[in-house]
Every structure is written in structure tokens, then in C-alpha cells.
Amino acid sequence: DTLWDLAIAEVEKRENPDDDVKPGEVWEKSILFMGNKNGGKTTIILRCLEREESPKPTLALEYTFGRRARRHNSPKDVAHFWELGGGTSLVELIRIPITVHNIRSFAVVLVLDLSKPNELWTTMESLLQVTRNHVNKILTKLEKTNPEVAAEIKQRMWNNLKRDHPDSALVDPFPIPLVIIGSKYDIFHEFDSEMRKIISKTLRFVSHYYGASLVFTSKSEALLLKARALINHLAFGYDKSKSVSVDPSKPLFIPAGLDSMSQIGPPPASDSDLGKMHANTPLELWKKVFEKTFPPKSFSNLQDTKDPAQDSQYAEYEVDVMRAQKNQELEQYKRNASKSWKEMDFDSD
């Protein structure tokens, strides 16, 4: 290599410190969007991809992609965008996009509807728990087949915290990059100031605990651009923003690793209330405090019980006729089986 070749390689390395892709190769990343039903996930994806389309309801698990060039005359990198519909009702489908083959380049965006605080914790806990369990299973497999990669993934999530960070013993980073987006800020902004403070502090704690970035957004172009900046960092390796906004009277914007427990402060409850709460972890304590103000809706209420097959926007005559026939055959089978069961002569012994 000539001196100029070495200089160009060094500049590219500095511009893309987290980029494992060699010059000339294509960067490929995958992102899963999940969260509240009707929380604005599709709108955020379309804005990130600069598509002027009207968002439609998401059916189960949907896929799209985007392309970007890192620099002039370079191949376009690819970002795979997956969107999980149905709130928490279809969470098991996360196994489809997150695999052992793409785990190194995968990230999660959790979109929480700020206008529905009574659903917030249950939605967040359910989605992150199932996702984390699935990722951990993949990492367990990798430890046997490719221990170096497994170790690299685990270590990478601690890189957002500076060395000797005072919160190292108090956090439990999510195993893959995570961005938490609080959507519908325009509605949230009309809430009582004390309610806003509790929700903001709680989401700051949760994000810091999981080593995640946090941003509040709405249909406002300025706020969507901030969310887009965080997502573009994950999807295309764009520079990570270092600006921070922690004022509870304004939209929060806190990139991963730039918050701390001392700045967040204790859970928003009186000392006497905190003393009565029994919790094994800081996360459990914050949950109890949050749900004291915003009692959660029952899990069954968060399920999407509407049958997509009955939705007129997905009507297909031939498919629907066949489905109706199969339903009739199933009902007939049930009746015959029930009749046979009743006619059986059971031995009293």
C-alpha cells in the first residue's frame, strides 16, 4: 500500500469507528420496531426512509428496507426494517427477524405511546422481556459455536458507559442496541406537569438501566428528525448525536450512555412510600412507584383481539371462499367429534 492508501484507510476508519465493513463492501443492518398498537411506528419508519406515504395499520410482522451511500461513489448500504404489529399480542414473532446469522448487526426500537401511561410499563416489560430472552438464547448458542463473537456482542453493550462509570453496578444493558421512543409528545405535553415529570423520570431511568437511547417525538418535523438521527446511527452508521435534553418540560433526547443515576434522582415517591415498597432490584422499585400513579391495564386488555382475516382491507375473494369452506368443515368435525364422545360407553371401573 502507498502512503496515500494508508491515509485514506485511516480517515475512513476514523469516520466509521464502529464500522466492521471494509471499504467497498456493503454495510447491512437490521432493526426491529415494536411497541404500542397505533403508537406511530409506521410513521417513524416512513420518515426515516423519506417516503411520502400515508401509514397503514400493520398486520403481524411487516418488512421494508432502505439504502444509503456512506460517501460519494461508494456502494449503497442496506438497512432492513421490521415492524411488529398488534402491540404485545404477537410478540412471539420476534423470533423470525432476529437470528443467529444477523445478531451482530441487529438493533431494536421500542415505540411507547406517551398518551397511554397506563399501558406503558406493561407494554415495555412484555416486549423487552421476550426479546431479551430470545437474544440470550442465541448468545448461548454462539458461546458454543463462536465464543469470540458472543463475547464481542456482550462487551459492546457496555461500551456506551465510560470506564469506571459510577452506575456500572446498577445497570443491566440490553444485549443488543436499543432505542426507546416516546411517541405522541403533542398529547403528552398537555398532561399535568407532575404526571409528565413521573413519566419522564421513569423512562430516563429505564433507558439508562438498559443502556438505551431515549427520545420523545410526535408528528412535528423537528422532533421526527431527532428520532431519525438515532435510527440512522443504528441503520447506516451515521454520526451519533452528542446533544442532550433532560428538561421534563421539553421533549427528552438522551443518547445512550449520556445520563446517570445521580442526574435522574430517586423514584418520584415519598420516603415513607419507598420504605413500604419491597423490591429486589432498582428496576422493580421504579415499576412499583410508576404503577402506583398509573395502575396498569390488565394484560388481556392490551391484546389485539381483532381477527385480521375479517379486515376488509385484506379481502381476497378466492382465499375468503376457501377459508369459509374450511371453517364449515372444522365446525362439522367438531360436531361429529362431540357426538362420538357422548356415545362412548365408559367402563365404570
mmCIF file of C-alpha atoms in Angstrom:
data_model
loop_
_atom_site.group_PDB
_atom_site.id
_atom_site.type_symbol
_atom_site.label_atom_id
_atom_site.label_comp_id
_atom_site.label_asym_id
_atom_site.label_seq_id
_atom_site.Cartn_x
_atom_site.Cartn_y
_atom_site.Cartn_z
ATOM 1 C CA ASP A 1 0.000 0.000 0.000
ATOM 2 C CA THR A 2 1.153 3.520 -0.771
ATOM 3 C CA LEU A 3 1.214 6.286 1.807
ATOM 4 C CA TRP A 4 -1.960 7.716 0.251
ATOM 5 C CA ASP A 5 -3.738 4.337 0.542
ATOM 6 C CA LEU A 6 -2.846 4.174 4.221
ATOM 7 C CA ALA A 7 -4.014 7.768 4.766
ATOM 8 C CA ILE A 8 -7.374 7.106 3.072
ATOM 9 C CA ALA A 9 -7.878 3.942 5.134
ATOM 10 C CA GLU A 10 -7.112 5.818 8.349
ATOM 11 C CA VAL A 11 -9.604 8.599 7.515
ATOM 12 C CA GLU A 12 -12.302 6.038 6.722
ATOM 13 C CA LYS A 13 -11.584 4.247 9.989
ATOM 14 C CA ARG A 14 -11.948 7.496 11.958
ATOM 15 C CA GLU A 15 -15.162 8.400 10.156
ATOM 16 C CA ASN A 16 -16.637 4.976 10.884
ATOM 17 C CA PRO A 17 -15.116 3.765 14.168
ATOM 18 C CA ASP A 18 -17.860 1.161 14.717
ATOM 19 C CA ASP A 19 -17.884 0.001 11.122
ATOM 20 C CA ASP A 20 -16.625 -3.562 10.681
ATOM 21 C CA VAL A 21 -17.207 -3.307 6.933
ATOM 22 C CA LYS A 22 -14.156 -2.887 4.726
ATOM 23 C CA PRO A 23 -14.071 -0.078 2.134
ATOM 24 C CA GLY A 24 -16.074 -1.065 -0.925
ATOM 25 C CA GLU A 25 -18.179 -3.616 0.954
ATOM 26 C CA VAL A 26 -21.852 -3.119 1.766
ATOM 27 C CA TRP A 27 -22.972 -2.386 5.334
ATOM 28 C CA GLU A 28 -26.073 -4.405 6.231
ATOM 29 C CA LYS A 29 -28.037 -3.739 9.412
ATOM 30 C CA SER A 30 -31.426 -4.866 10.717
ATOM 31 C CA ILE A 31 -33.815 -3.027 13.036
ATOM 32 C CA LEU A 32 -36.996 -4.297 14.669
ATOM 33 C CA PHE A 33 -39.647 -1.701 15.545
ATOM 34 C CA MET A 34 -42.142 -2.735 18.217
ATOM 35 C CA GLY A 35 -44.367 -1.061 20.795
ATOM 36 C CA ASN A 36 -47.926 0.079 21.484
ATOM 37 C CA LYS A 37 -50.559 -0.657 18.877
ATOM 38 C CA ASN A 38 -51.258 2.572 16.942
ATOM 39 C CA GLY A 39 -48.234 4.121 18.655
ATOM 40 C CA GLY A 40 -46.739 5.619 15.479
ATOM 41 C CA LYS A 41 -44.148 3.006 14.465
ATOM 42 C CA THR A 42 -45.056 3.070 10.765
ATOM 43 C CA THR A 43 -44.951 6.876 10.657
ATOM 44 C CA ILE A 44 -41.448 6.884 12.154
ATOM 45 C CA ILE A 45 -40.206 4.262 9.678
ATOM 46 C CA LEU A 46 -41.620 6.132 6.687
ATOM 47 C CA ARG A 47 -39.998 9.356 7.903
ATOM 48 C CA CYS A 48 -36.638 7.635 8.334
ATOM 49 C CA LEU A 49 -36.866 6.318 4.775
ATOM 50 C CA GLU A 50 -38.087 9.714 3.484
ATOM 51 C CA ARG A 51 -41.194 8.167 1.977
ATOM 52 C CA GLU A 52 -44.236 10.355 1.421
ATOM 53 C CA GLU A 53 -46.853 7.691 2.118
ATOM 54 C CA SER A 54 -49.856 7.539 4.402
ATOM 55 C CA PRO A 55 -49.260 4.961 7.153
ATOM 56 C CA LYS A 56 -51.492 1.884 7.123
ATOM 57 C CA PRO A 57 -52.277 -0.489 10.011
ATOM 58 C CA THR A 58 -49.530 -3.092 10.411
ATOM 59 C CA LEU A 59 -50.585 -6.711 10.027
ATOM 60 C CA ALA A 60 -48.490 -9.079 12.184
ATOM 61 C CA LEU A 61 -44.865 -8.635 11.044
ATOM 62 C CA GLU A 62 -44.002 -6.401 8.105
ATOM 63 C CA TYR A 63 -40.737 -5.756 6.289
ATOM 64 C CA THR A 64 -39.235 -2.941 4.273
ATOM 65 C CA PHE A 65 -35.718 -1.673 3.598
ATOM 66 C CA GLY A 66 -33.731 1.438 2.850
ATOM 67 C CA ARG A 67 -30.466 2.219 1.061
ATOM 68 C CA ARG A 68 -27.904 4.924 1.736
ATOM 69 C CA ALA A 69 -24.416 5.677 0.414
ATOM 70 C CA ARG A 70 -21.816 6.417 3.073
ATOM 71 C CA ARG A 71 -19.784 8.584 0.717
ATOM 72 C CA HIS A 72 -19.652 9.629 -2.914
ATOM 73 C CA ASN A 73 -19.201 6.789 -5.417
ATOM 74 C CA SER A 74 -19.439 4.090 -2.721
ATOM 75 C CA PRO A 75 -21.882 1.148 -2.724
ATOM 76 C CA LYS A 76 -25.218 1.817 -1.048
ATOM 77 C CA ASP A 77 -25.587 0.261 2.387
ATOM 78 C CA VAL A 78 -28.775 -1.612 3.236
ATOM 79 C CA ALA A 79 -30.943 -1.390 6.347
ATOM 80 C CA HIS A 80 -33.647 -3.994 6.903
ATOM 81 C CA PHE A 81 -36.628 -2.576 8.803
ATOM 82 C CA TRP A 82 -39.013 -4.995 10.520
ATOM 83 C CA GLU A 83 -42.205 -3.817 12.223
ATOM 84 C CA LEU A 84 -44.158 -5.885 14.748
ATOM 85 C CA GLY A 85 -47.868 -5.051 14.781
ATOM 86 C CA GLY A 86 -50.548 -5.821 17.341
ATOM 87 C CA GLY A 87 -48.870 -4.316 20.398
ATOM 88 C CA THR A 88 -47.939 -7.200 22.718
ATOM 89 C CA SER A 89 -50.267 -9.809 21.191
ATOM 90 C CA LEU A 90 -47.817 -11.061 18.541
ATOM 91 C CA VAL A 91 -44.556 -10.730 20.447
ATOM 92 C CA GLU A 92 -43.509 -14.328 19.707
ATOM 93 C CA LEU A 93 -42.994 -13.293 16.068
ATOM 94 C CA ILE A 94 -39.755 -11.528 17.041
ATOM 95 C CA ARG A 95 -38.067 -14.914 16.539
ATOM 96 C CA ILE A 96 -38.443 -14.509 12.775
ATOM 97 C CA PRO A 97 -36.257 -11.416 12.156
ATOM 98 C CA ILE A 98 -33.717 -11.904 14.984
ATOM 99 C CA THR A 99 -31.490 -14.873 14.133
ATOM 100 C CA VAL A 100 -28.052 -16.217 14.914
ATOM 101 C CA HIS A 101 -26.927 -15.040 11.463
ATOM 102 C CA ASN A 102 -27.734 -11.336 11.925
ATOM 103 C CA ILE A 103 -27.466 -10.869 15.702
ATOM 104 C CA ARG A 104 -24.209 -8.888 15.392
ATOM 105 C CA SER A 105 -25.901 -6.271 13.218
ATOM 106 C CA PHE A 106 -29.336 -6.166 14.865
ATOM 107 C CA ALA A 107 -30.962 -3.380 16.897
ATOM 108 C CA VAL A 108 -34.360 -2.774 18.484
ATOM 109 C CA VAL A 109 -36.515 0.364 18.516
ATOM 110 C CA LEU A 110 -39.244 0.343 21.176
ATOM 111 C CA VAL A 111 -42.009 2.889 20.494
ATOM 112 C CA LEU A 112 -44.066 3.732 23.588
ATOM 113 C CA ASP A 113 -47.254 5.796 23.343
ATOM 114 C CA LEU A 114 -46.832 8.631 25.866
ATOM 115 C CA SER A 115 -50.556 9.387 25.695
ATOM 116 C CA LYS A 116 -51.329 5.988 27.307
ATOM 117 C CA PRO A 117 -49.262 5.869 30.525
ATOM 118 C CA ASN A 118 -51.418 3.080 31.996
ATOM 119 C CA GLU A 119 -50.251 0.770 29.200
ATOM 120 C CA LEU A 120 -46.673 1.989 29.159
ATOM 121 C CA TRP A 121 -44.923 -0.264 31.669
ATOM 122 C CA THR A 122 -46.816 -3.453 30.761
ATOM 123 C CA THR A 123 -46.103 -2.974 27.050
ATOM 124 C CA MET A 124 -42.451 -2.173 27.621
ATOM 125 C CA GLU A 125 -41.866 -5.034 30.063
ATOM 126 C CA SER A 126 -43.592 -7.653 27.931
ATOM 127 C CA LEU A 127 -41.853 -6.758 24.666
ATOM 128 C CA LEU A 128 -38.367 -6.292 26.110
ATOM 129 C CA GLN A 129 -38.558 -9.440 28.235
ATOM 130 C CA VAL A 130 -39.473 -11.729 25.342
ATOM 131 C CA THR A 131 -36.914 -10.079 23.053
ATOM 132 C CA ARG A 132 -34.163 -10.326 25.659
ATOM 133 C CA ASN A 133 -34.901 -13.993 26.343
ATOM 134 C CA HIS A 134 -34.731 -14.776 22.631
ATOM 135 C CA VAL A 135 -31.460 -12.869 22.145
ATOM 136 C CA ASN A 136 -29.926 -14.574 25.180
ATOM 137 C CA LYS A 137 -30.788 -17.980 23.710
ATOM 138 C CA ILE A 138 -28.985 -17.007 20.528
ATOM 139 C CA LEU A 139 -25.959 -15.815 22.510
ATOM 140 C CA THR A 140 -25.906 -19.107 24.437
ATOM 141 C CA LYS A 141 -25.708 -20.979 21.119
ATOM 142 C CA LEU A 142 -22.990 -18.642 19.885
ATOM 143 C CA GLU A 143 -20.918 -19.239 23.013
ATOM 144 C CA LYS A 144 -20.635 -22.867 21.905
ATOM 145 C CA THR A 145 -20.097 -22.307 18.185
ATOM 146 C CA ASN A 146 -18.377 -18.899 18.055
ATOM 147 C CA PRO A 147 -17.402 -17.719 21.556
ATOM 148 C CA GLU A 148 -15.413 -14.738 20.254
ATOM 149 C CA VAL A 149 -18.477 -13.227 18.564
ATOM 150 C CA ALA A 150 -20.642 -13.871 21.638
ATOM 151 C CA ALA A 151 -18.083 -12.138 23.864
ATOM 152 C CA GLU A 152 -17.844 -9.210 21.441
ATOM 153 C CA ILE A 153 -21.625 -8.685 21.436
ATOM 154 C CA LYS A 154 -21.808 -8.785 25.236
ATOM 155 C CA GLN A 155 -18.905 -6.398 25.661
ATOM 156 C CA ARG A 156 -20.181 -3.970 23.047
ATOM 157 C CA MET A 157 -23.239 -3.104 25.138
ATOM 158 C CA TRP A 158 -21.015 -1.880 27.956
ATOM 159 C CA ASN A 159 -19.066 0.419 25.634
ATOM 160 C CA ASN A 160 -21.637 3.224 25.983
ATOM 161 C CA LEU A 161 -20.676 3.622 29.637
ATOM 162 C CA LYS A 162 -17.404 5.359 30.245
ATOM 163 C CA ARG A 163 -14.747 3.397 32.059
ATOM 164 C CA ASP A 164 -15.218 3.480 35.850
ATOM 165 C CA HIS A 165 -18.751 4.875 35.449
ATOM 166 C CA PRO A 166 -20.358 5.057 38.945
ATOM 167 C CA ASP A 167 -23.513 3.304 37.672
ATOM 168 C CA SER A 168 -21.785 0.172 36.363
ATOM 169 C CA ALA A 169 -23.126 -1.964 39.230
ATOM 170 C CA LEU A 170 -26.656 -0.529 38.956
ATOM 171 C CA VAL A 171 -27.425 -1.108 35.276
ATOM 172 C CA ASP A 172 -28.116 -4.164 33.148
ATOM 173 C CA PRO A 173 -27.534 -3.262 29.477
ATOM 174 C CA PHE A 174 -29.838 -4.782 26.868
ATOM 175 C CA PRO A 175 -27.881 -7.417 24.893
ATOM 176 C CA ILE A 176 -28.280 -5.569 21.567
ATOM 177 C CA PRO A 177 -28.561 -1.834 20.757
ATOM 178 C CA LEU A 178 -31.861 -0.360 21.929
ATOM 179 C CA VAL A 179 -33.613 2.952 21.264
ATOM 180 C CA ILE A 180 -36.733 3.901 23.236
ATOM 181 C CA ILE A 181 -39.028 6.399 21.525
ATOM 182 C CA GLY A 182 -41.809 8.140 23.420
ATOM 183 C CA SER A 183 -44.368 8.970 20.730
ATOM 184 C CA LYS A 184 -47.319 11.413 20.656
ATOM 185 C CA TYR A 185 -45.458 14.056 22.630
ATOM 186 C CA ASP A 186 -48.007 16.651 21.478
ATOM 187 C CA ILE A 187 -50.702 14.894 23.563
ATOM 188 C CA PHE A 188 -48.303 14.137 26.424
ATOM 189 C CA HIS A 189 -47.350 17.825 26.623
ATOM 190 C CA GLU A 190 -50.923 18.655 27.661
ATOM 191 C CA PHE A 191 -50.683 16.387 30.733
ATOM 192 C CA ASP A 192 -50.372 17.737 34.265
ATOM 193 C CA SER A 193 -46.752 18.744 34.953
ATOM 194 C CA GLU A 194 -46.412 16.233 37.806
ATOM 195 C CA MET A 195 -47.615 13.394 35.564
ATOM 196 C CA ARG A 196 -45.128 14.424 32.882
ATOM 197 C CA LYS A 197 -42.334 14.508 35.452
ATOM 198 C CA ILE A 198 -43.068 10.974 36.696
ATOM 199 C CA ILE A 199 -43.251 9.517 33.172
ATOM 200 C CA SER A 200 -40.119 11.356 32.031
ATOM 201 C CA LYS A 201 -38.036 10.353 35.058
ATOM 202 C CA THR A 202 -39.190 6.747 34.792
ATOM 203 C CA LEU A 203 -38.314 6.475 31.110
ATOM 204 C CA ARG A 204 -34.958 8.111 31.768
ATOM 205 C CA PHE A 205 -34.227 5.511 34.422
ATOM 206 C CA VAL A 206 -35.386 2.587 32.255
ATOM 207 C CA SER A 207 -33.345 3.792 29.277
ATOM 208 C CA HIS A 208 -30.215 4.295 31.371
ATOM 209 C CA TYR A 209 -30.724 0.934 33.108
ATOM 210 C CA TYR A 210 -30.876 -0.854 29.735
ATOM 211 C CA GLY A 211 -28.107 1.198 28.127
ATOM 212 C CA ALA A 212 -30.609 2.596 25.624
ATOM 213 C CA SER A 213 -31.051 5.925 23.882
ATOM 214 C CA LEU A 214 -34.240 7.862 24.656
ATOM 215 C CA VAL A 215 -36.110 10.388 22.515
ATOM 216 C CA PHE A 216 -39.592 11.923 22.662
ATOM 217 C CA THR A 217 -41.265 12.600 19.332
ATOM 218 C CA SER A 218 -44.530 13.486 17.609
ATOM 219 C CA LYS A 219 -45.630 14.383 14.080
ATOM 220 C CA SER A 220 -43.581 17.573 14.440
ATOM 221 C CA GLU A 221 -40.855 17.633 11.785
ATOM 222 C CA ALA A 222 -38.211 18.854 14.253
ATOM 223 C CA LEU A 223 -38.896 16.033 16.731
ATOM 224 C CA LEU A 224 -39.074 13.377 13.989
ATOM 225 C CA LEU A 225 -35.646 14.495 12.792
ATOM 226 C CA LYS A 226 -34.195 13.798 16.252
ATOM 227 C CA ALA A 227 -35.645 10.288 16.286
ATOM 228 C CA ARG A 228 -34.430 9.790 12.757
ATOM 229 C CA ALA A 229 -30.881 10.753 13.775
ATOM 230 C CA LEU A 230 -30.767 7.968 16.389
ATOM 231 C CA ILE A 231 -32.206 5.405 13.979
ATOM 232 C CA ASN A 232 -29.867 6.405 11.149
ATOM 233 C CA HIS A 233 -26.947 5.874 13.515
ATOM 234 C CA LEU A 234 -28.079 2.267 14.024
ATOM 235 C CA ALA A 235 -29.139 1.637 10.436
ATOM 236 C CA PHE A 236 -26.446 3.374 8.413
ATOM 237 C CA GLY A 237 -23.654 4.216 10.846
ATOM 238 C CA TYR A 238 -24.249 7.974 10.755
ATOM 239 C CA ASP A 239 -22.519 10.039 13.426
ATOM 240 C CA LYS A 240 -24.015 9.634 16.871
ATOM 241 C CA SER A 241 -25.501 12.839 18.250
ATOM 242 C CA LYS A 242 -23.971 14.089 21.499
ATOM 243 C CA SER A 243 -26.610 16.712 22.300
ATOM 244 C CA VAL A 244 -28.724 16.079 25.406
ATOM 245 C CA SER A 245 -32.087 17.425 26.597
ATOM 246 C CA VAL A 246 -33.254 16.326 30.074
ATOM 247 C CA ASP A 247 -35.673 19.145 30.921
ATOM 248 C CA PRO A 248 -39.032 17.461 31.759
ATOM 249 C CA SER A 249 -40.885 20.484 30.361
ATOM 250 C CA LYS A 250 -39.333 19.814 26.942
ATOM 251 C CA PRO A 251 -39.011 16.721 24.705
ATOM 252 C CA LEU A 252 -36.321 14.398 26.089
ATOM 253 C CA PHE A 253 -33.332 13.488 23.925
ATOM 254 C CA ILE A 254 -30.640 11.391 25.609
ATOM 255 C CA PRO A 255 -28.251 9.212 23.561
ATOM 256 C CA ALA A 256 -27.114 6.010 25.269
ATOM 257 C CA GLY A 257 -24.509 6.475 27.981
ATOM 258 C CA LEU A 258 -25.044 10.220 28.463
ATOM 259 C CA ASP A 259 -27.306 10.023 31.528
ATOM 260 C CA SER A 260 -26.613 8.958 35.114
ATOM 261 C CA MET A 261 -28.498 7.845 38.225
ATOM 262 C CA SER A 262 -27.348 10.951 40.106
ATOM 263 C CA GLN A 263 -28.861 13.223 37.439
ATOM 264 C CA ILE A 264 -32.084 11.191 37.229
ATOM 265 C CA GLY A 265 -32.551 11.175 41.004
ATOM 266 C CA PRO A 266 -34.601 8.791 43.175
ATOM 267 C CA PRO A 267 -38.014 7.365 42.188
ATOM 268 C CA PRO A 268 -40.729 10.052 42.431
ATOM 269 C CA ALA A 269 -42.286 8.959 45.740
ATOM 270 C CA SER A 270 -42.127 9.996 49.385
ATOM 271 C CA ASP A 271 -39.586 8.362 51.705
ATOM 272 C CA SER A 272 -42.388 6.710 53.650
ATOM 273 C CA ASP A 273 -43.893 5.182 50.483
ATOM 274 C CA LEU A 274 -40.486 3.986 49.298
ATOM 275 C CA GLY A 275 -39.889 2.370 52.683
ATOM 276 C CA LYS A 276 -43.074 0.325 52.355
ATOM 277 C CA MET A 277 -42.222 -0.990 48.894
ATOM 278 C CA HIS A 278 -40.411 -4.323 48.748
ATOM 279 C CA ALA A 279 -38.249 -4.683 45.642
ATOM 280 C CA ASN A 280 -35.266 -6.862 44.745
ATOM 281 C CA THR A 281 -33.853 -4.594 42.035
ATOM 282 C CA PRO A 282 -33.875 -0.849 41.220
ATOM 283 C CA LEU A 283 -35.990 -1.652 38.134
ATOM 284 C CA GLU A 284 -38.614 -3.375 40.278
ATOM 285 C CA LEU A 285 -38.716 -0.401 42.671
ATOM 286 C CA TRP A 286 -39.278 2.074 39.827
ATOM 287 C CA LYS A 287 -42.018 -0.185 38.460
ATOM 288 C CA LYS A 288 -43.882 -0.151 41.776
ATOM 289 C CA VAL A 289 -43.608 3.630 42.060
ATOM 290 C CA PHE A 290 -44.745 4.185 38.469
ATOM 291 C CA GLU A 291 -47.694 1.805 38.705
ATOM 292 C CA LYS A 292 -48.835 3.427 41.949
ATOM 293 C CA THR A 293 -49.595 6.559 39.915
ATOM 294 C CA PHE A 294 -50.542 4.786 36.674
ATOM 295 C CA PRO A 295 -52.209 1.442 37.536
ATOM 296 C CA PRO A 296 -51.642 -0.903 34.605
ATOM 297 C CA LYS A 297 -54.418 -2.150 32.396
ATOM 298 C CA SER A 298 -54.847 -5.915 32.526
ATOM 299 C CA PHE A 299 -52.652 -7.775 30.057
ATOM 300 C CA SER A 300 -55.723 -9.164 28.285
ATOM 301 C CA ASN A 301 -56.886 -5.627 27.520
ATOM 302 C CA LEU A 302 -53.665 -4.996 25.631
ATOM 303 C CA GLN A 303 -54.129 -7.986 23.351
ATOM 304 C CA ASP A 304 -55.221 -7.294 19.804
ATOM 305 C CA THR A 305 -58.303 -9.496 19.657
ATOM 306 C CA LYS A 306 -59.489 -8.400 16.196
ATOM 307 C CA ASP A 307 -59.096 -11.178 13.617
ATOM 308 C CA PRO A 308 -57.049 -9.773 10.686
ATOM 309 C CA ALA A 309 -58.797 -12.285 8.408
ATOM 310 C CA GLN A 310 -62.030 -10.313 8.905
ATOM 311 C CA ASP A 311 -60.452 -6.987 7.959
ATOM 312 C CA SER A 312 -61.924 -5.704 4.690
ATOM 313 C CA GLN A 313 -58.609 -4.162 3.567
ATOM 314 C CA TYR A 314 -57.146 -7.676 3.177
ATOM 315 C CA ALA A 315 -60.165 -9.163 1.368
ATOM 316 C CA GLU A 316 -59.389 -11.687 -1.398
ATOM 317 C CA TYR A 317 -62.435 -13.430 -2.842
ATOM 318 C CA GLU A 318 -60.863 -16.807 -3.688
ATOM 319 C CA VAL A 319 -58.975 -17.040 -0.411
ATOM 320 C CA ASP A 320 -62.022 -15.977 1.612
ATOM 321 C CA VAL A 321 -64.270 -18.559 -0.082
ATOM 322 C CA MET A 322 -61.770 -21.325 0.657
ATOM 323 C CA ARG A 323 -61.391 -20.127 4.246
ATOM 324 C CA ALA A 324 -65.193 -20.159 4.727
ATOM 325 C CA GLN A 325 -65.332 -23.719 3.381
ATOM 326 C CA LYS A 326 -62.575 -24.853 5.746
ATOM 327 C CA ASN A 327 -64.358 -23.201 8.667
ATOM 328 C CA GLN A 328 -67.530 -25.120 7.817
ATOM 329 C CA GLU A 329 -65.560 -28.387 7.635
ATOM 330 C CA LEU A 330 -63.984 -27.637 11.018
ATOM 331 C CA GLU A 331 -67.364 -26.964 12.633
ATOM 332 C CA GLN A 332 -68.737 -30.208 11.169
ATOM 333 C CA TYR A 333 -65.722 -32.107 12.532
ATOM 334 C CA LYS A 334 -66.304 -30.594 15.989
ATOM 335 C CA ARG A 335 -69.970 -31.654 15.946
ATOM 336 C CA ASN A 336 -69.127 -35.210 14.853
ATOM 337 C CA ALA A 337 -66.365 -35.498 17.427
ATOM 338 C CA SER A 338 -68.680 -34.229 20.170
ATOM 339 C CA LYS A 339 -71.392 -36.706 19.158
ATOM 340 C CA SER A 340 -68.951 -39.638 19.133
ATOM 341 C CA TRP A 341 -67.624 -38.627 22.544
ATOM 342 C CA LYS A 342 -71.100 -38.572 24.082
ATOM 343 C CA GLU A 343 -71.959 -42.004 22.639
ATOM 344 C CA MET A 344 -68.894 -43.648 24.145
ATOM 345 C CA ASP A 345 -69.617 -46.264 26.803
ATOM 346 C CA PHE A 346 -67.089 -45.688 29.546
ATOM 347 C CA ASP A 347 -66.206 -48.534 31.893
ATOM 348 C CA SER A 348 -67.237 -47.542 35.407
ATOM 349 C CA ASP A 349 -64.270 -49.430 36.766
#
